[in-house]
XYZ file of C-alpha atoms in Angstrom:
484
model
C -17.208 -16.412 -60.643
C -18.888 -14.111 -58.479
C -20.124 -16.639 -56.092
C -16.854 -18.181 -55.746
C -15.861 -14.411 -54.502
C -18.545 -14.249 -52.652
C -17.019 -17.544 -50.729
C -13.360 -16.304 -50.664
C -14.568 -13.466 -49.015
C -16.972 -15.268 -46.470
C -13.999 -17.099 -45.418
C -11.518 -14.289 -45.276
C -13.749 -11.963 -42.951
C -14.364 -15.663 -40.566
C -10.993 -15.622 -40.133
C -9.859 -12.134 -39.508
C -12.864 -12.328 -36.374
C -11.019 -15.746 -35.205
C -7.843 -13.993 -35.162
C -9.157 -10.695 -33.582
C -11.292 -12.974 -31.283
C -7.953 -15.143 -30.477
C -5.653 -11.878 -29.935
C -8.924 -10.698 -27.452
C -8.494 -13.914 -26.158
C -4.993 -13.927 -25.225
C -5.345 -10.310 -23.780
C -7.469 -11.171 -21.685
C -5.595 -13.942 -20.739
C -2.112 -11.323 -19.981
C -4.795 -8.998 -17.664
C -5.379 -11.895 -15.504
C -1.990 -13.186 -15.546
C -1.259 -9.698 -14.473
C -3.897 -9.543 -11.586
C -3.002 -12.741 -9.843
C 0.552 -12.011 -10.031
C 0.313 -8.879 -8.044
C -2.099 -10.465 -5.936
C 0.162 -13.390 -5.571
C 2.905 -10.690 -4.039
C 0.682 -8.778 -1.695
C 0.067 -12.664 -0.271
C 3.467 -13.689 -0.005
C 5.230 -10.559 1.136
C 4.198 -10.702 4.577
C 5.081 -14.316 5.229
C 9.218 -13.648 5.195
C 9.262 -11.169 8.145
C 6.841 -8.973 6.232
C 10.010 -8.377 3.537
C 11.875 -6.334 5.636
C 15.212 -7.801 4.354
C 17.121 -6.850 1.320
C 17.406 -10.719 0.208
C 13.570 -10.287 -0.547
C 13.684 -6.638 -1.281
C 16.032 -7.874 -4.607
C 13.491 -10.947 -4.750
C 10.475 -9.292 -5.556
C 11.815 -6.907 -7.899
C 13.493 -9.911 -9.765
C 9.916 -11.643 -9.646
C 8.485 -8.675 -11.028
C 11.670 -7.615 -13.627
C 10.579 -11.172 -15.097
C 6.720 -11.013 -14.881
C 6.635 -7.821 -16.567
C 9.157 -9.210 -19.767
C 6.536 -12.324 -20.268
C 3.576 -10.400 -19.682
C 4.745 -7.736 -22.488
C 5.611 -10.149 -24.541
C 2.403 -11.866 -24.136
C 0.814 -8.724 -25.538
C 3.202 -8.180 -28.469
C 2.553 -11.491 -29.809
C -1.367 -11.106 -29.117
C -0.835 -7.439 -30.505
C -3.651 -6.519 -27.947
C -3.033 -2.722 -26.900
C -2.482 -2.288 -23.047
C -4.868 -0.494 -20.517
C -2.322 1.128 -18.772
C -2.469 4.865 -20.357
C 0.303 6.930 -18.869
C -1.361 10.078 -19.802
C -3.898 9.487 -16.938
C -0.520 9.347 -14.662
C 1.570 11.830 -15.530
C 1.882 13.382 -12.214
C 2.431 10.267 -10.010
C 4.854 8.978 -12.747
C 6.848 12.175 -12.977
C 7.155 12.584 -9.553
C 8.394 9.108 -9.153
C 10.793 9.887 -11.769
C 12.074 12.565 -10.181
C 13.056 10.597 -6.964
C 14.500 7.734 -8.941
C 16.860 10.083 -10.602
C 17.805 11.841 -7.118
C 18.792 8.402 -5.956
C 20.476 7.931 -8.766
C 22.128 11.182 -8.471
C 23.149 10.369 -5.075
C 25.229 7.172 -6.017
C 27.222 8.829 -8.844
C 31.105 9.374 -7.056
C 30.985 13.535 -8.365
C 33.513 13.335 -5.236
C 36.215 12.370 -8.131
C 35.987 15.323 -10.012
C 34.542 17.929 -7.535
C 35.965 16.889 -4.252
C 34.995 15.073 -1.498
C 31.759 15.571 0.319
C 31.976 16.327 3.771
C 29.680 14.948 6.149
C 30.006 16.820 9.793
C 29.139 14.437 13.186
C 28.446 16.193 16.262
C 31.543 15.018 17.900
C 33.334 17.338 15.312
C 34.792 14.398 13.203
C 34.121 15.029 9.192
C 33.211 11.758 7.413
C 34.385 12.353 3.483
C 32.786 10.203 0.563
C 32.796 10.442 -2.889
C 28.941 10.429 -3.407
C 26.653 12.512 -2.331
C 24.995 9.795 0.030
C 26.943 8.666 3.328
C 25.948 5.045 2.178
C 25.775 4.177 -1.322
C 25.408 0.183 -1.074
C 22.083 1.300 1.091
C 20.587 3.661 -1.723
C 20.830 1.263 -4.576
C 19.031 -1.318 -2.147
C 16.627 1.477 -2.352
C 16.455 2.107 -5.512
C 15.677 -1.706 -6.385
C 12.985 -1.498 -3.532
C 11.584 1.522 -5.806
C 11.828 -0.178 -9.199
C 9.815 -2.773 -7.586
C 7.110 -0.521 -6.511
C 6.869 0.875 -9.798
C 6.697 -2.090 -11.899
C 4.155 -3.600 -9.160
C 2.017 -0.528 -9.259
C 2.257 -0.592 -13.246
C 1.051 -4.082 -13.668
C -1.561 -3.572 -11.260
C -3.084 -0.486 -13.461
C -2.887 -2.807 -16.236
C -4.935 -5.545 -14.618
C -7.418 -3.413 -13.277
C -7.998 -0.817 -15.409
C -10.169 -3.110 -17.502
C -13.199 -3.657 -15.933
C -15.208 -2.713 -12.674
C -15.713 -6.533 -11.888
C -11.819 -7.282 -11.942
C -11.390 -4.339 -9.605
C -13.800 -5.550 -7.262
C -12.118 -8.863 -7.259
C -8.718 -7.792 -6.144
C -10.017 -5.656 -3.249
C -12.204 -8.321 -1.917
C -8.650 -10.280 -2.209
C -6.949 -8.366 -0.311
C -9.654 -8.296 2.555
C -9.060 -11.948 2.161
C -5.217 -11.529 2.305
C -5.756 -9.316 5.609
C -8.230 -11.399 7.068
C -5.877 -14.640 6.849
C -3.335 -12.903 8.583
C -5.060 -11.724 10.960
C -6.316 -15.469 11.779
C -2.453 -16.080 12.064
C -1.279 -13.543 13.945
C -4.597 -14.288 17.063
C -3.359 -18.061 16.676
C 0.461 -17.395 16.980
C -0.388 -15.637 20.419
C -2.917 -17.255 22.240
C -2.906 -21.047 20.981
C 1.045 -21.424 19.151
C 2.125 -20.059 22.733
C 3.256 -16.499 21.259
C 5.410 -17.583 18.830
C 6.832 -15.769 15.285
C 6.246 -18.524 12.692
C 6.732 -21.308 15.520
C 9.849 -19.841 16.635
C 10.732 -18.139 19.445
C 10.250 -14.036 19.559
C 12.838 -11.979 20.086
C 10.764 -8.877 20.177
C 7.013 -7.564 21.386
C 6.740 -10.303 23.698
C 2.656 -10.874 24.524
C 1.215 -8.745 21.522
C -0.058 -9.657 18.564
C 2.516 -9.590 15.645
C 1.874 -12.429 13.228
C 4.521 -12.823 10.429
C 6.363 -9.224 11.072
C 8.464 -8.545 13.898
C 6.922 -4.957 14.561
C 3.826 -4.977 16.363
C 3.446 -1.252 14.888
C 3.942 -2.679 11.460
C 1.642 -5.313 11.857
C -1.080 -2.591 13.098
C -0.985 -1.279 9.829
C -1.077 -3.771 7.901
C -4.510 -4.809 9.903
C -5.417 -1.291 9.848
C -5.474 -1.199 5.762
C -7.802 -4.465 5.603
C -10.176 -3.068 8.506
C -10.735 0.075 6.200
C -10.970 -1.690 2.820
C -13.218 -4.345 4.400
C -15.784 -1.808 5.937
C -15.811 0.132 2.034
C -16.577 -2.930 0.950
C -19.058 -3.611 3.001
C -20.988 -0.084 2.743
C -20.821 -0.656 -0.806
C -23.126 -3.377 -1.021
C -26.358 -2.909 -1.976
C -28.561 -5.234 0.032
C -30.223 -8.513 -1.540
C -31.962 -11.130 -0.036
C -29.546 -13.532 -1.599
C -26.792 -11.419 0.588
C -27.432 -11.881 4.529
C -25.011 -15.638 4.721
C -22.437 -13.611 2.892
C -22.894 -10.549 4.913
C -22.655 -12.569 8.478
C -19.137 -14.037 6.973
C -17.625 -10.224 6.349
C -18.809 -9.352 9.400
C -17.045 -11.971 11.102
C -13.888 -10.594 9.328
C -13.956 -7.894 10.328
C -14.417 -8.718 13.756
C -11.287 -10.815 13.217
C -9.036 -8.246 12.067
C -10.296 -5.826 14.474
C -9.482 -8.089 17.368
C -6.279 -8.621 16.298
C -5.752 -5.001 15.605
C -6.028 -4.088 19.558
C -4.173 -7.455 20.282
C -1.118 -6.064 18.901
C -0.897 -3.156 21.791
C -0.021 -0.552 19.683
C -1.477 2.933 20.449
C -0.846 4.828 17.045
C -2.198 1.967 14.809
C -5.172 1.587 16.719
C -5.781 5.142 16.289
C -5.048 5.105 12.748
C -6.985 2.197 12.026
C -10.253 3.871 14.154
C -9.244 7.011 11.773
C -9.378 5.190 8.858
C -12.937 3.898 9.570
C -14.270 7.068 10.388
C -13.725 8.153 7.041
C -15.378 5.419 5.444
C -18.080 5.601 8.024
C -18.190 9.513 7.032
C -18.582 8.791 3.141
C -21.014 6.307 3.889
C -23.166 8.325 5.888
C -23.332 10.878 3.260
C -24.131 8.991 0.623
C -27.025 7.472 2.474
C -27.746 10.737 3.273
C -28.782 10.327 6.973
C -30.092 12.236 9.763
C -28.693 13.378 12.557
C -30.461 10.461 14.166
C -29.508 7.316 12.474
C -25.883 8.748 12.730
C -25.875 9.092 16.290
C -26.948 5.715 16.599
C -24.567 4.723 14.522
C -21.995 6.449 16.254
C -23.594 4.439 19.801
C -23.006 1.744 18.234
C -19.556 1.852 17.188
C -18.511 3.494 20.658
C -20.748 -0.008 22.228
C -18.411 -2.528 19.545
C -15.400 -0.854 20.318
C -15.889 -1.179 24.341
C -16.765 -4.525 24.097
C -13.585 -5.101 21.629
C -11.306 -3.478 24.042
C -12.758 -5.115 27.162
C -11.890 -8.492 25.102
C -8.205 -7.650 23.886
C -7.768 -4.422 24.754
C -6.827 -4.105 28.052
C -2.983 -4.206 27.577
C -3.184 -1.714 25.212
C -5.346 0.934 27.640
C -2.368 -0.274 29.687
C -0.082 1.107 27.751
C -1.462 4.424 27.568
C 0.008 5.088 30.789
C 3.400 5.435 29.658
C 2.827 7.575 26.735
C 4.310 10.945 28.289
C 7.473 9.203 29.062
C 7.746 7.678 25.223
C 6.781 11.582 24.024
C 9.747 12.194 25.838
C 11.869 10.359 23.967
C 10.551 10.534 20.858
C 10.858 14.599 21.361
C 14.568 14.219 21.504
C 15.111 11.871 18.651
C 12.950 14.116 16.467
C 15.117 17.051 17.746
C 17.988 15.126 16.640
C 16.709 14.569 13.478
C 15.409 17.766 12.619
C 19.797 18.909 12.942
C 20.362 16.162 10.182
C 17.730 17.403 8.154
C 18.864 21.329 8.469
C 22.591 20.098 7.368
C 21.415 18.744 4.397
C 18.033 19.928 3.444
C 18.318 20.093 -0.282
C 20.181 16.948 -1.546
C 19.593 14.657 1.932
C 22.205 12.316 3.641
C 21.258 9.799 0.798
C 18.229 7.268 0.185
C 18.301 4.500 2.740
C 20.674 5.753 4.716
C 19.435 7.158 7.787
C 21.014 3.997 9.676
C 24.300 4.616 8.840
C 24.052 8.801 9.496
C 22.074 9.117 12.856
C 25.083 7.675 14.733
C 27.050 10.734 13.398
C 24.549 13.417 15.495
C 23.404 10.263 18.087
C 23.955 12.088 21.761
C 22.593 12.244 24.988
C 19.390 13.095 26.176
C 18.885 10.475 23.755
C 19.894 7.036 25.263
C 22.550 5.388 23.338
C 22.202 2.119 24.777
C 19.617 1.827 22.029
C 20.333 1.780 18.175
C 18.127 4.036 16.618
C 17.879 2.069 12.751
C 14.793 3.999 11.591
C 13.458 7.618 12.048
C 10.277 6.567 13.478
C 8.391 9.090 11.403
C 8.112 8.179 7.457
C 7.713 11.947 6.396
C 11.025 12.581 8.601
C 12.829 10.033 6.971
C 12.203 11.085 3.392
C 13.642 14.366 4.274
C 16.522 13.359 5.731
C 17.316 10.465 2.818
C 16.133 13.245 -0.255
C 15.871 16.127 1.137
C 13.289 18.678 1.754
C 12.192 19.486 -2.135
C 12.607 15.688 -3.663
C 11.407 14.294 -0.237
C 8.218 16.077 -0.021
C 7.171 14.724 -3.525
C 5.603 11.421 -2.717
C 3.193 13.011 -0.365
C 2.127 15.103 -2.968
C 1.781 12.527 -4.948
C -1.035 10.768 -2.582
C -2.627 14.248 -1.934
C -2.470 14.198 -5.548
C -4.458 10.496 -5.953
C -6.656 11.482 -2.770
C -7.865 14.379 -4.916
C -8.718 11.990 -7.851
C -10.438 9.595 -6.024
C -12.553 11.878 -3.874
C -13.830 12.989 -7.124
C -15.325 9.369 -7.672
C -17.337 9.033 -4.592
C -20.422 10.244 -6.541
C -20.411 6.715 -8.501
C -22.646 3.683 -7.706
C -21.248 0.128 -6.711
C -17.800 -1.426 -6.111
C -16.302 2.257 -7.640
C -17.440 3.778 -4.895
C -16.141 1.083 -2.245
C -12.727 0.783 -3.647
C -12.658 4.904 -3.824
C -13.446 5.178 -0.512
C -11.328 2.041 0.376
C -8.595 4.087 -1.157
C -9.389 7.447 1.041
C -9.549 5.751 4.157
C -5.882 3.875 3.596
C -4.719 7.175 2.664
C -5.659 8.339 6.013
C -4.848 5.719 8.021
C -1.150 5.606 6.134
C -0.725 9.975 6.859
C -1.293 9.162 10.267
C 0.927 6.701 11.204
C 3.227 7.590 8.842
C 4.294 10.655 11.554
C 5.323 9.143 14.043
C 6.301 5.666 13.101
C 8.103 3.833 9.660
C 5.235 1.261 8.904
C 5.277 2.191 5.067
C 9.295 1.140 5.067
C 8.061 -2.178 5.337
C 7.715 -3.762 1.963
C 4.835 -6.023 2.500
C 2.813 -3.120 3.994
C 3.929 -1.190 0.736
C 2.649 -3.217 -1.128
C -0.750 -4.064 0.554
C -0.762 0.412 0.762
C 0.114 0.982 -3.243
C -2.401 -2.294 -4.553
C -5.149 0.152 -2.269
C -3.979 2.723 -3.793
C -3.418 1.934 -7.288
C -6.769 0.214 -7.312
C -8.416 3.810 -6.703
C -5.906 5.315 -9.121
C -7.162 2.707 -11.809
C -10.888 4.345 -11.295
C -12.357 6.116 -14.310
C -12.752 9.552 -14.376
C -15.415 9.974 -16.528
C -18.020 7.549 -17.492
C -16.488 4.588 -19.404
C -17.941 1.215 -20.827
C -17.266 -0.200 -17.625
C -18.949 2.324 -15.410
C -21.411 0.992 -13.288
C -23.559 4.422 -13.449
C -24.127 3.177 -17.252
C -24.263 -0.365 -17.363
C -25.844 -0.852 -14.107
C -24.297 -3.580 -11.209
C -26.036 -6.155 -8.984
C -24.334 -7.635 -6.486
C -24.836 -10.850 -5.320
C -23.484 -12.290 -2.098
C -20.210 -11.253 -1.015
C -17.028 -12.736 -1.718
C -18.659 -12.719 -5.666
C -17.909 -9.784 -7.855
C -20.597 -7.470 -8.840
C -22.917 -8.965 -11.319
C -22.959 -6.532 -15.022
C -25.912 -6.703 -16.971
């Protein structure tokens, strides 16, 4: 009797470790479902005109609305808990829920009950609506282009909260991602005879602009991948198995830089070279050089960079000449601007809409033979669209993640790359961000928040996965770190 208990036992405890082995199984099976899914999106987005349509703004939130259903359900019926712990969050995620609910606030027609809201035009005509935004049709496009962030951003905290390895991964992708396009955007001007996916361009003729239409854009995007792809490459730690792998990443890098400069555009080289600089900065620190070894560092970025710009720069020192007469204008659009904001400063003229409210205060000195669509300053648009309270909260928000992350740049390994990564994006987004609307692109918005949220997904204490305890080799690149 008691060996036959002995036996029904035996078998019982074999089978709850297959079924806790199978539900590990199939978790880790969701996690990477998860990773190559967002992956698959930061890929894609820039091939469409970089996304900048609201056909593909619906798209991708659609694509992720449905990735997110099968992926939770893939967990229920593994029962294996999630990674994502929104008590790390809270701040991000309440700050994003406060926009989403001004948005939403702006679309409700309180006109019907209150009265209409007036909306004055410098000509002295009063436009009345029944919401509080001047567009409505344009803020629910933008509040499906901010569901999409969030869901993308949540799924990517999923997959890469796990383990230091599948972080690693996803940056080196999207190197790789930046690389590619890079590739595509040098070939599309010099050998596809300046073309925008084989057609003909109808804007930014003679730069560099792969799939987008902006050059500017497109100098951001490049700009993100030159920073990440430096971090990673100070990360390394230096094997003899490493120098074939190294020579490839630098050639990369080379790549994107090139094409960075071939696109002409002033701000995004500088915040691409500002970028670097703080991952050049970290790196020096943690090596903990002398003033020696940095200034020949320093020589020898100033010596790469002339020889870059004496290759594909020339158009763009060019340009510099005309940059008093562009200050110009941009002075008196920004003037402009600054009016809307002061109309409206606490509720905004509604998210999305700046293209339908500028016209209302458009006048000379500005010209009006051109259509002025976007603010040309991301900071200036939020405050218009939400208004000076709501629309300061997601730069908090990064100052917020900066914060976090620059806590992490003590760590070992591919933490401190994809910290640092993380940083210099930050910068390189601030930067631009002032004086252009490169983050309103969707497939730059995504390459910014999978940065981002890769560096939000660091630990901030010592976990099971933290190289500091477990130790990381790494290998040749373009291979993960190596755990033992």
């Amino acid at each position: 009797m008691a060996r036959a208990e002995r036996q029904i036992a035996t078998e019982f405890g074999t089978g709850a470790h297959r079924r806790k082995s199978a539900d590990s199984l199939a978790g880790r099976r969701s996690t990477y479902a998860t990773g190559f899914l967002c992956m698959a999106i930061v890929a894609l987005a820039p091939l469409p005109l970089a996304s900048n349509r609201p056909f593909f703004w619906a798209l991708w939130t659609l694509v992720l609305s449905a990735g997110t259903m099968v992926i939770t359900s893939l967990r229920l019926r593994s029962r294996a808990p999630s990674p994502f712990r929104l008590s790390g969050h809270r701040f991000p995620a309440a700050i994003f829920g406060s926009v989403l609910t001004l948005l939403v606030v702006q679309i409700l027609p309180f006109g019907r009950l209150f009265g209409p809201f007036a909306f004055h035009a410098e000509s002295g005509a009063v436009l009345y609506s029944d919401t509080l935004s001047v567009s409505p049709g344009t803020t629910i496009l933008m509040i499906v282009r901010l569901l999409g962030y969030g869901l993308f951003s949540a799924l990517l905290v999923q997959a890469a909260a796990t383990r230091a390895t599948q972080r690693w991964r996803m940056l080196q992708i999207l190197f790789g991602v930046t690389v590619a396009y890079a590739i595509l955007g040098l070939l599309s001007l010099f050998v596809m005879h300046d073309t925008l996916l084989g057609t003909v361009k109808w804007a930014y003729p003679g730069t560099a602009t792969g799939p987008f239409v902006n050059r500017n854009s497109f100098a951001t995007f490049l700009a993100f991948g030159l920073v990440s792809g430096t971090a990673l490459l100070c990360g390394l730690k230096r094997t003899r198995y490493q120098r074939q792998g190294t020579s490839l990443h630098c050639l990369g890098l080379l790549i994107v830089a090139s094409a960075l400069l071939a696109t002409q555009s002033r701000m995004g080289c500088l915040a691409g070279a500002l970028g670097l600089s703080v991952v050049l900065a970290a790196a020096a620190a943690r090596a903990r050089l002398n003033w020696q070894a940095i200034a020949a560092l320093c020589a020898l970025g100033v010596a790469a960079a002339g020889a870059l710009l004496g290759l594909f720069g020339g158009a763009l020192l060019e340009r510099l000449g005309s940059l008093d007469s562009d200050s110009d204008v941009r002075g008196d659009l920004y003037h402009q601007i600054l009016g809307m904001i002061w109309q409206r400063p606490l509720l905004g003229w509604g998210g999305g809409s700046f293209e339908t409210a500028f016209p209302l205060v458009h006048v000379p000195p500005l010209s009006t033979d051109l259509v002025w669509d976007k603010a040309h300053s991301t900071y200036l648009a939020l405050w218009t669209e939400l208004g000076l309270v709501v629309g300061t909260l997601p730069t908090i928000a990064c100052l917020l993640l900066g914060a976090r992350m620059f806590k992490t740049l003590r760590r070992n390994g591919p933490e401190w790359s994809i910290a640092v990564a993380a940083l210099g994006v930050l910068a390189v987004a601030a930067l631009h961000s002032a004086v252009d609307f490169s983050l309103e692109i969707e497939a730059n918005t995504f390459l910014f928040l999978a940065i981002l949220t890769l560096g939000a997904a660091l630990p901030t204490e010592h976990s099971p996965d933290d190289p500091q305890k477990i130790g990381v080799e790494v290998g040749r690149i373009g291979a993960p770190p190596r755990l033992r």
